[in-house]
PDB file of C-alpha atoms (C1' of nucleotides) in Angstrom:
ATOM      1  CA  UNK X 155      -0.537  -0.631   0.398  1.00  0.00           C
ATOM      2  CA  UNK X 156       0.758   3.785  -0.288  1.00  0.00           C
ATOM      3  CA  UNK X 157      -0.907   6.931   0.478  1.00  0.00           C
ATOM      4  CA  UNK X 158      -2.706   8.269  -2.986  1.00  0.00           C
ATOM      5  CA  UNK X 159      -1.379  11.187  -3.823  1.00  0.00           C
ATOM      6  CA  UNK X 160      -2.964  13.989  -6.555  1.00  0.00           C
ATOM      7  CA  UNK X 161      -1.518  12.134  -9.639  1.00  0.00           C
ATOM      8  CA  UNK X 162      -2.556   9.593  -9.080  1.00  0.00           C
ATOM      9  CA  UNK X 163      -6.349  11.048  -8.965  1.00  0.00           C
ATOM     10  CA  UNK X 164      -5.929  13.307 -11.553  1.00  0.00           C
ATOM     11  CA  UNK X 165      -5.919  11.032 -14.651  1.00  0.00           C
ATOM     12  CA  UNK X 166      -9.457   9.963 -16.651  1.00  0.00           C
ATOM     13  CA  UNK X 167     -11.722   8.261 -14.281  1.00  0.00           C
ATOM     14  CA  UNK X 168     -11.352   5.166 -16.020  1.00  0.00           C
ATOM     15  CA  UNK X 169      -7.663   4.485 -15.665  1.00  0.00           C
ATOM     16  CA  UNK X 170      -7.979   5.116 -11.869  1.00  0.00           C
ATOM     17  CA  UNK X 171     -11.489   3.595 -10.110  1.00  0.00           C
ATOM     18  CA  UNK X 172     -10.039  -0.215 -11.392  1.00  0.00           C
ATOM     19  CA  UNK X 173      -6.676   0.571  -8.949  1.00  0.00           C
ATOM     20  CA  UNK X 174      -8.931   2.102  -6.259  1.00  0.00           C
ATOM     21  CA  UNK X 175     -10.188  -2.169  -5.837  1.00  0.00           C
ATOM     22  CA  UNK X 176      -8.424  -2.780  -3.022  1.00  0.00           C
ATOM     23  CA  UNK X 177      -7.088   0.621  -1.608  1.00  0.00           C
ATOM     24  CA  UNK X 178      -7.598   1.857   1.759  1.00  0.00           C
ATOM     25  CA  UNK X 179     -10.094   4.406   3.331  1.00  0.00           C
ATOM     26  CA  UNK X 180     -10.072   5.082   6.442  1.00  0.00           C
ATOM     27  CA  UNK X 181     -11.633   7.723   8.816  1.00  0.00           C
ATOM     28  CA  UNK X 182     -12.014   7.679  12.685  1.00  0.00           C
ATOM     29  CA  UNK X 183     -10.271   4.589  13.697  1.00  0.00           C
ATOM     30  CA  UNK X 184     -12.163   2.040  10.895  1.00  0.00           C
ATOM     31  CA  UNK X 185     -10.860   1.002   7.672  1.00  0.00           C
ATOM     32  CA  UNK X 186     -12.963  -0.222   4.709  1.00  0.00           C
ATOM     33  CA  UNK X 187     -11.036  -1.987   2.286  1.00  0.00           C
ATOM     34  CA  UNK X 188     -12.991  -1.393  -1.496  1.00  0.00           C
ATOM     35  CA  UNK X 189     -14.357  -4.181  -3.429  1.00  0.00           C
ATOM     36  CA  UNK X 190     -17.184  -2.555  -5.818  1.00  0.00           C
ATOM     37  CA  UNK X 191     -16.607   0.976  -7.146  1.00  0.00           C
ATOM     38  CA  UNK X 192     -18.523   3.147 -10.298  1.00  0.00           C
ATOM     39  CA  UNK X 193     -17.219   5.159 -12.573  1.00  0.00           C
ATOM     40  CA  UNK X 194     -18.842   8.770 -13.123  1.00  0.00           C
ATOM     41  CA  UNK X 195     -17.127  10.358 -16.211  1.00  0.00           C
ATOM     42  CA  UNK X 196     -18.792  14.118 -15.592  1.00  0.00           C
ATOM     43  CA  UNK X 197     -20.324  16.399 -18.034  1.00  0.00           C
ATOM     44  CA  UNK X 198     -19.915  13.748 -21.086  1.00  0.00           C
ATOM     45  CA  UNK X 199     -22.452  11.058 -18.532  1.00  0.00           C
ATOM     46  CA  UNK X 200     -25.120  11.196 -18.583  1.00  0.00           C
ATOM     47  CA  UNK X 201     -25.183   8.813 -15.736  1.00  0.00           C
ATOM     48  CA  UNK X 202     -23.257  11.021 -13.996  1.00  0.00           C
ATOM     49  CA  UNK X 203     -24.680  14.351 -11.307  1.00  0.00           C
ATOM     50  CA  UNK X 204     -22.651  16.073 -13.164  1.00  0.00           C
ATOM     51  CA  UNK X 205     -24.286  15.639 -16.534  1.00  0.00           C
ATOM     52  CA  UNK X 206     -26.559  19.286 -16.189  1.00  0.00           C
ATOM     53  CA  UNK X 207     -23.210  20.900 -15.175  1.00  0.00           C
ATOM     54  CA  UNK X 208     -22.368  22.717 -12.137  1.00  0.00           C
ATOM     55  CA  UNK X 209     -24.908  23.416  -8.819  1.00  0.00           C
ATOM     56  CA  UNK X 210     -24.518  23.625  -4.795  1.00  0.00           C
ATOM     57  CA  UNK X 211     -24.831  19.919  -4.282  1.00  0.00           C
ATOM     58  CA  UNK X 212     -22.015  19.039  -7.157  1.00  0.00           C
ATOM     59  CA  UNK X 213     -19.669  21.767  -7.216  1.00  0.00           C
ATOM     60  CA  UNK X 214     -17.295  19.700  -5.409  1.00  0.00           C
ATOM     61  CA  UNK X 215     -17.115  17.608  -8.136  1.00  0.00           C
ATOM     62  CA  UNK X 216     -15.966  20.706 -11.036  1.00  0.00           C
ATOM     63  CA  UNK X 217     -12.628  21.527  -8.637  1.00  0.00           C
ATOM     64  CA  UNK X 218      -9.357  19.429  -8.397  1.00  0.00           C
ATOM     65  CA  UNK X 219      -9.127  15.796  -8.071  1.00  0.00           C
ATOM     66  CA  UNK X 220      -8.264  14.217  -5.129  1.00  0.00           C
ATOM     67  CA  UNK X 221     -11.244  15.653  -2.766  1.00  0.00           C
ATOM     68  CA  UNK X 222     -14.223  14.377  -0.902  1.00  0.00           C
ATOM     69  CA  UNK X 223     -18.011  14.567  -2.650  1.00  0.00           C
ATOM     70  CA  UNK X 224     -20.447  13.218  -0.602  1.00  0.00           C
ATOM     71  CA  UNK X 225     -24.956  13.237  -1.725  1.00  0.00           C
ATOM     72  CA  UNK X 226     -27.236  12.587   0.160  1.00  0.00           C
ATOM     73  CA  UNK X 227     -30.226   9.868  -1.349  1.00  0.00           C
ATOM     74  CA  UNK X 228     -33.670   9.258  -1.309  1.00  0.00           C
ATOM     75  CA  UNK X 229     -33.696  11.697   1.599  1.00  0.00           C
ATOM     76  CA  UNK X 230     -31.881   9.519   3.987  1.00  0.00           C
ATOM     77  CA  UNK X 231     -28.407   7.850   2.881  1.00  0.00           C
ATOM     78  CA  UNK X 232     -24.487   9.447   2.808  1.00  0.00           C
ATOM     79  CA  UNK X 233     -23.348   8.096  -0.406  1.00  0.00           C
ATOM     80  CA  UNK X 234     -19.916   8.951  -1.221  1.00  0.00           C
ATOM     81  CA  UNK X 235     -17.069   9.786  -4.371  1.00  0.00           C
ATOM     82  CA  UNK X 236     -13.583  10.186  -4.891  1.00  0.00           C
ATOM     83  CA  UNK X 237     -12.983  13.036  -7.248  1.00  0.00           C
ATOM     84  CA  UNK X 238     -11.070  11.800 -10.182  1.00  0.00           C
ATOM     85  CA  UNK X 239      -9.629  13.168 -13.275  1.00  0.00           C
ATOM     86  CA  UNK X 240      -8.177  15.963 -15.379  1.00  0.00           C
ATOM     87  CA  UNK X 241      -8.852  19.418 -14.684  1.00  0.00           C
ATOM     88  CA  UNK X 242     -12.210  20.477 -15.374  1.00  0.00           C
ATOM     89  CA  UNK X 243     -13.522  16.225 -16.233  1.00  0.00           C
ATOM     90  CA  UNK X 244     -15.607  16.526 -13.841  1.00  0.00           C
ATOM     91  CA  UNK X 245     -14.837  13.282 -12.590  1.00  0.00           C
ATOM     92  CA  UNK X 246     -15.743  11.054  -9.707  1.00  0.00           C
ATOM     93  CA  UNK X 247     -15.637   7.823  -8.766  1.00  0.00           C
ATOM     94  CA  UNK X 248     -18.656   6.564  -6.326  1.00  0.00           C
ATOM     95  CA  UNK X 249     -17.319   3.720  -3.438  1.00  0.00           C
ATOM     96  CA  UNK X 250     -20.037   0.929  -3.882  1.00  0.00           C
ATOM     97  CA  UNK X 251     -18.980  -1.714  -0.765  1.00  0.00           C
ATOM     98  CA  UNK X 252     -16.125  -3.135   1.195  1.00  0.00           C
ATOM     99  CA  UNK X 253     -15.462  -4.592   3.509  1.00  0.00           C
ATOM    100  CA  UNK X 254     -14.654  -3.356   7.359  1.00  0.00           C
ATOM    101  CA  UNK X 255     -10.171  -4.478   7.775  1.00  0.00           C
ATOM    102  CA  UNK X 256     -10.293  -2.063  10.915  1.00  0.00           C
ATOM    103  CA  UNK X 257     -12.955  -0.192  13.710  1.00  0.00           C
ATOM    104  CA  UNK X 258     -15.593  -3.254  13.095  1.00  0.00           C
ATOM    105  CA  UNK X 259     -16.575  -1.757  17.025  1.00  0.00           C
ATOM    106  CA  UNK X 260     -16.732   1.432  16.137  1.00  0.00           C
ATOM    107  CA  UNK X 261     -18.669   1.121  12.495  1.00  0.00           C
ATOM    108  CA  UNK X 262     -21.262  -1.589  14.655  1.00  0.00           C
ATOM    109  CA  UNK X 263     -22.322   1.200  16.480  1.00  0.00           C
ATOM    110  CA  UNK X 264     -23.254   3.215  13.501  1.00  0.00           C
ATOM    111  CA  UNK X 265     -24.575  -0.186  12.020  1.00  0.00           C
ATOM    112  CA  UNK X 266     -26.146  -1.625  14.642  1.00  0.00           C
ATOM    113  CA  UNK X 267     -28.100   1.256  16.466  1.00  0.00           C
ATOM    114  CA  UNK X 268     -31.995   0.530  16.484  1.00  0.00           C
ATOM    115  CA  UNK X 269     -31.792  -2.995  15.008  1.00  0.00           C
ATOM    116  CA  UNK X 270     -32.618  -6.406  17.362  1.00  0.00           C
ATOM    117  CA  UNK X 271     -29.932  -8.396  15.869  1.00  0.00           C
ATOM    118  CA  UNK X 272     -26.466  -7.591  14.306  1.00  0.00           C
ATOM    119  CA  UNK X 273     -25.613  -7.016  11.077  1.00  0.00           C
ATOM    120  CA  UNK X 274     -23.326  -9.845   9.486  1.00  0.00           C
ATOM    121  CA  UNK X 275     -19.821  -8.887   9.261  1.00  0.00           C
ATOM    122  CA  UNK X 276     -19.835  -9.165   5.564  1.00  0.00           C
ATOM    123  CA  UNK X 277     -22.813  -6.857   5.321  1.00  0.00           C
ATOM    124  CA  UNK X 278     -21.608  -3.656   6.997  1.00  0.00           C
ATOM    125  CA  UNK X 279     -19.894  -2.352   3.981  1.00  0.00           C
ATOM    126  CA  UNK X 280     -21.998  -3.978   1.382  1.00  0.00           C
ATOM    127  CA  UNK X 281     -23.328  -1.219  -0.564  1.00  0.00           C
ATOM    128  CA  UNK X 282     -23.030   2.998  -1.429  1.00  0.00           C
ATOM    129  CA  UNK X 283     -24.917   3.998   1.987  1.00  0.00           C
ATOM    130  CA  UNK X 284     -23.820   1.314   4.420  1.00  0.00           C
ATOM    131  CA  UNK X 285     -20.221   1.795   3.478  1.00  0.00           C
ATOM    132  CA  UNK X 286     -20.417   5.327   4.555  1.00  0.00           C
ATOM    133  CA  UNK X 287     -22.427   4.591   7.224  1.00  0.00           C
ATOM    134  CA  UNK X 288     -19.945   2.262   8.749  1.00  0.00           C
ATOM    135  CA  UNK X 289     -17.255   5.418   8.295  1.00  0.00           C
ATOM    136  CA  UNK X 290     -19.527   7.623   9.481  1.00  0.00           C
ATOM    137  CA  UNK X 291     -18.818   9.810   6.286  1.00  0.00           C
ATOM    138  CA  UNK X 292     -21.754  11.945   5.671  1.00  0.00           C
ATOM    139  CA  UNK X 293     -22.310  15.763   4.244  1.00  0.00           C
ATOM    140  CA  UNK X 294     -19.938  17.402   6.607  1.00  0.00           C
ATOM    141  CA  UNK X 295     -16.939  15.375   4.840  1.00  0.00           C
ATOM    142  CA  UNK X 296     -17.938  16.723   1.261  1.00  0.00           C
ATOM    143  CA  UNK X 297     -15.477  18.148  -0.085  1.00  0.00           C
ATOM    144  CA  UNK X 298     -12.488  17.070   2.320  1.00  0.00           C
ATOM    145  CA  UNK X 299      -9.130  16.892   0.527  1.00  0.00           C
ATOM    146  CA  UNK X 300      -8.095  13.565   0.812  1.00  0.00           C
ATOM    147  CA  UNK X 301      -4.164  14.000   0.735  1.00  0.00           C
ATOM    148  CA  UNK X 302      -3.830  16.271   3.490  1.00  0.00           C
ATOM    149  CA  UNK X 303      -1.678  13.829   6.211  1.00  0.00           C
ATOM    150  CA  UNK X 304      -4.206  15.420   9.162  1.00  0.00           C
ATOM    151  CA  UNK X 305      -7.353  15.432   7.084  1.00  0.00           C
ATOM    152  CA  UNK X 306     -10.449  13.563   8.119  1.00  0.00           C
ATOM    153  CA  UNK X 307      -9.923  10.275   5.043  1.00  0.00           C
ATOM    154  CA  UNK X 308      -7.015   8.248   4.117  1.00  0.00           C
ATOM    155  CA  UNK X 309      -6.912   6.831   1.200  1.00  0.00           C
ATOM    156  CA  UNK X 310      -3.790   4.298   1.005  1.00  0.00           C
ATOM    157  CA  UNK X 311      -3.949   2.206  -2.882  1.00  0.00           C
ATOM    158  CA  UNK X 312      -2.096  -1.317  -3.835  1.00  0.00           C
ATOM    159  CA  UNK X 313       1.210  -0.760  -5.005  1.00  0.00           C
ATOM    160  CA  UNK X 314       0.081  -3.377  -8.085  1.00  0.00           C
ATOM    161  CA  UNK X 315      -3.489  -3.135  -9.448  1.00  0.00           C
ATOM    162  CA  UNK X 316      -5.357  -5.572  -9.213  1.00  0.00           C
ATOM    163  CA  UNK X 317      -4.905  -8.315 -11.774  1.00  0.00           C
ATOM    164  CA  UNK X 318      -8.390  -9.287 -12.064  1.00  0.00           C
ATOM    165  CA  UNK X 319     -11.394  -7.162 -12.226  1.00  0.00           C
ATOM    166  CA  UNK X 320     -14.909  -7.512 -12.976  1.00  0.00           C
ATOM    167  CA  UNK X 321     -16.754  -5.089 -15.132  1.00  0.00           C
ATOM    168  CA  UNK X 322     -20.490  -4.824 -15.899  1.00  0.00           C
ATOM    169  CA  UNK X 323     -23.597  -2.012 -15.787  1.00  0.00           C
ATOM    170  CA  UNK X 324     -23.872   0.590 -13.208  1.00  0.00           C
ATOM    171  CA  UNK X 325     -26.668   0.050 -10.677  1.00  0.00           C
ATOM    172  CA  UNK X 326     -29.910   2.392 -10.615  1.00  0.00           C
ATOM    173  CA  UNK X 327     -28.836   4.266 -13.846  1.00  0.00           C
ATOM    174  CA  UNK X 328     -31.289   4.611 -16.479  1.00  0.00           C
ATOM    175  CA  UNK X 329     -31.678   6.529 -19.526  1.00  0.00           C
ATOM    176  CA  UNK X 330     -28.813   6.899 -22.414  1.00  0.00           C
ATOM    177  CA  UNK X 331     -26.326   4.120 -21.571  1.00  0.00           C
ATOM    178  CA  UNK X 332     -28.300   3.197 -18.277  1.00  0.00           C
ATOM    179  CA  UNK X 333     -28.689  -0.904 -19.683  1.00  0.00           C
ATOM    180  CA  UNK X 334     -24.876  -0.798 -19.251  1.00  0.00           C
ATOM    181  CA  UNK X 335     -24.101  -0.936 -22.455  1.00  0.00           C
ATOM    182  CA  UNK X 336     -22.660   1.915 -23.246  1.00  0.00           C
ATOM    183  CA  UNK X 337     -21.164   2.718 -20.194  1.00  0.00           C
ATOM    184  CA  UNK X 338     -20.021  -1.031 -17.814  1.00  0.00           C
ATOM    185  CA  UNK X 339     -18.170   1.294 -15.812  1.00  0.00           C
ATOM    186  CA  UNK X 340     -18.976  -0.775 -12.661  1.00  0.00           C
ATOM    187  CA  UNK X 341     -15.745  -2.211 -11.290  1.00  0.00           C
ATOM    188  CA  UNK X 342     -15.654  -5.399  -8.795  1.00  0.00           C
ATOM    189  CA  UNK X 343     -13.116  -7.943  -7.465  1.00  0.00           C
ATOM    190  CA  UNK X 344     -14.429 -11.411  -8.537  1.00  0.00           C
ATOM    191  CA  UNK X 345     -15.234 -13.525  -5.536  1.00  0.00           C
ATOM    192  CA  UNK X 346     -15.427 -10.720  -2.864  1.00  0.00           C
ATOM    193  CA  UNK X 347     -18.447 -11.496  -0.416  1.00  0.00           C
ATOM    194  CA  UNK X 348     -19.013  -7.898   0.139  1.00  0.00           C
ATOM    195  CA  UNK X 349     -19.595  -7.102  -3.400  1.00  0.00           C
ATOM    196  CA  UNK X 350     -23.255  -5.040  -3.047  1.00  0.00           C
ATOM    197  CA  UNK X 351     -26.271  -7.143  -3.705  1.00  0.00           C
ATOM    198  CA  UNK X 352     -28.847  -5.077  -5.452  1.00  0.00           C
ATOM    199  CA  UNK X 353     -29.205  -5.393  -8.663  1.00  0.00           C
ATOM    200  CA  UNK X 354     -26.662  -7.318  -9.341  1.00  0.00           C
ATOM    201  CA  UNK X 355     -24.864  -8.145 -13.209  1.00  0.00           C
ATOM    202  CA  UNK X 356     -22.942 -10.887 -14.941  1.00  0.00           C
ATOM    203  CA  UNK X 357     -19.629 -11.372 -14.453  1.00  0.00           C
ATOM    204  CA  UNK X 358     -17.753 -10.124 -17.327  1.00  0.00           C
ATOM    205  CA  UNK X 359     -13.998 -10.478 -16.540  1.00  0.00           C
ATOM    206  CA  UNK X 360     -11.376  -9.017 -17.674  1.00  0.00           C
ATOM    207  CA  UNK X 361      -7.286  -9.057 -17.432  1.00  0.00           C
ATOM    208  CA  UNK X 362      -6.303  -4.889 -16.410  1.00  0.00           C
ATOM    209  CA  UNK X 363      -2.634  -6.572 -16.557  1.00  0.00           C
ATOM    210  CA  UNK X 364      -0.908  -9.043 -17.983  1.00  0.00           C
TER     211      UNK X 364
ATOM    212  C1'  DC T 201     -32.096 -16.581  -2.871  1.00  0.00           C
ATOM    213  C1'  DT T 202     -36.005 -13.460  -5.335  1.00  0.00           C
ATOM    214  C1'  DG T 203     -39.892  -9.513  -5.815  1.00  0.00           C
ATOM    215  C1'  DC T 204     -41.925  -6.139  -3.304  1.00  0.00           C
ATOM    216  C1'  DC T 205     -42.383  -1.966  -0.492  1.00  0.00           C
ATOM    217  C1'  DG T 206     -42.119   2.339   2.160  1.00  0.00           C
ATOM    218  C1'  DA T 207     -38.921   5.839   3.861  1.00  0.00           C
ATOM    219  C1'  DT T 208     -38.569  10.383   2.730  1.00  0.00           C
ATOM    220  C1'  DC T 209     -36.017  14.264   0.761  1.00  0.00           C
ATOM    221  C1'  DG T 210     -33.238  16.778  -3.465  1.00  0.00           C
ATOM    222  C1'  DC T 211     -33.404  18.921  -7.661  1.00  0.00           C
ATOM    223  C1'  DC T 212     -35.839  17.704 -11.765  1.00  0.00           C
ATOM    224  C1'  DT T 213     -39.705  18.825 -16.424  1.00  0.00           C
TER     225       DT T 213
ATOM    226  C1'  DG Z  39     -45.562  15.659  -9.974  1.00  0.00           C
ATOM    227  C1'  DG Z  40     -42.055  11.968 -10.441  1.00  0.00           C
ATOM    228  C1'  DC Z  41     -38.230   9.806  -9.634  1.00  0.00           C
ATOM    229  C1'  DG Z  42     -33.689   8.711  -7.503  1.00  0.00           C
ATOM    230  C1'  DA Z  43     -25.994   6.428  -7.922  1.00  0.00           C
ATOM    231  C1'  DT Z  44     -30.671   3.211  -1.127  1.00  0.00           C
ATOM    232  C1'  DC Z  45     -32.012   0.412   2.380  1.00  0.00           C
ATOM    233  C1'  DG Z  46     -34.617  -2.998   5.678  1.00  0.00           C
ATOM    234  C1'  DG Z  47     -38.371  -6.069   6.540  1.00  0.00           C
ATOM    235  C1'  DC Z  48     -41.217  -9.023   5.318  1.00  0.00           C
ATOM    236  C1'  DA Z  49     -42.661 -12.762   1.779  1.00  0.00           C
ATOM    237  C1'  DG Z  50     -42.626 -17.168  -0.562  1.00  0.00           C
ATOM    238  C1'  DC Z  51     -40.132 -20.818  -3.452  1.00  0.00           C
TER     239       DC Z  51
END
DNA sequence: CTGCCGATCGCCT
DNA sequence: GGCGATCGGCAGC
């Protein structure tokens, strides 16, 4: 693992997204290892929040890479993206799912709250809103710099990108490209039990590296 | 495992 | 007025 730097995030989002698989995201003593992400390519991508140009909500996406974009979903959940791409691209990678590898107790305080039974360990961060809940990410952290070593969010990426990466349609994206044939920009680690269950796509494997 | 449904709100038409 | 980059509970196989 190595600390991500600005250059890592500043490459085209479709290049960065699969390389974030296996990355470690740490917030407040909880660490999640990413197993599933989705790429959103900015103003040229009908599925992206940035498609219709900047709004107060999406302002962070239009800034430099290496910042956190957090948005409020369905009136009750938070979802978090890592802003990626060269200046002006408004690209972002949605963190869809991961494995809690550190701080399970603290993640459980938030995930088990109000529930009769503990959440199965693999479900702690299995889904974009579950992942933010486990990490304690909310709109309060929208726009934070991911590269400040004294900041609230730390990102470490693998020295070597994952060799085996599956791709498929993005989840919950409809309209042009919604069938995934035009924008098969969901990336996950095949065989990982923490990959999110909703509308699971048929896996199509591809080698990212020889 | 799958499918249906309600919760709840910001942004769109 | 409608629809999400969602989730949890419940029913049914």
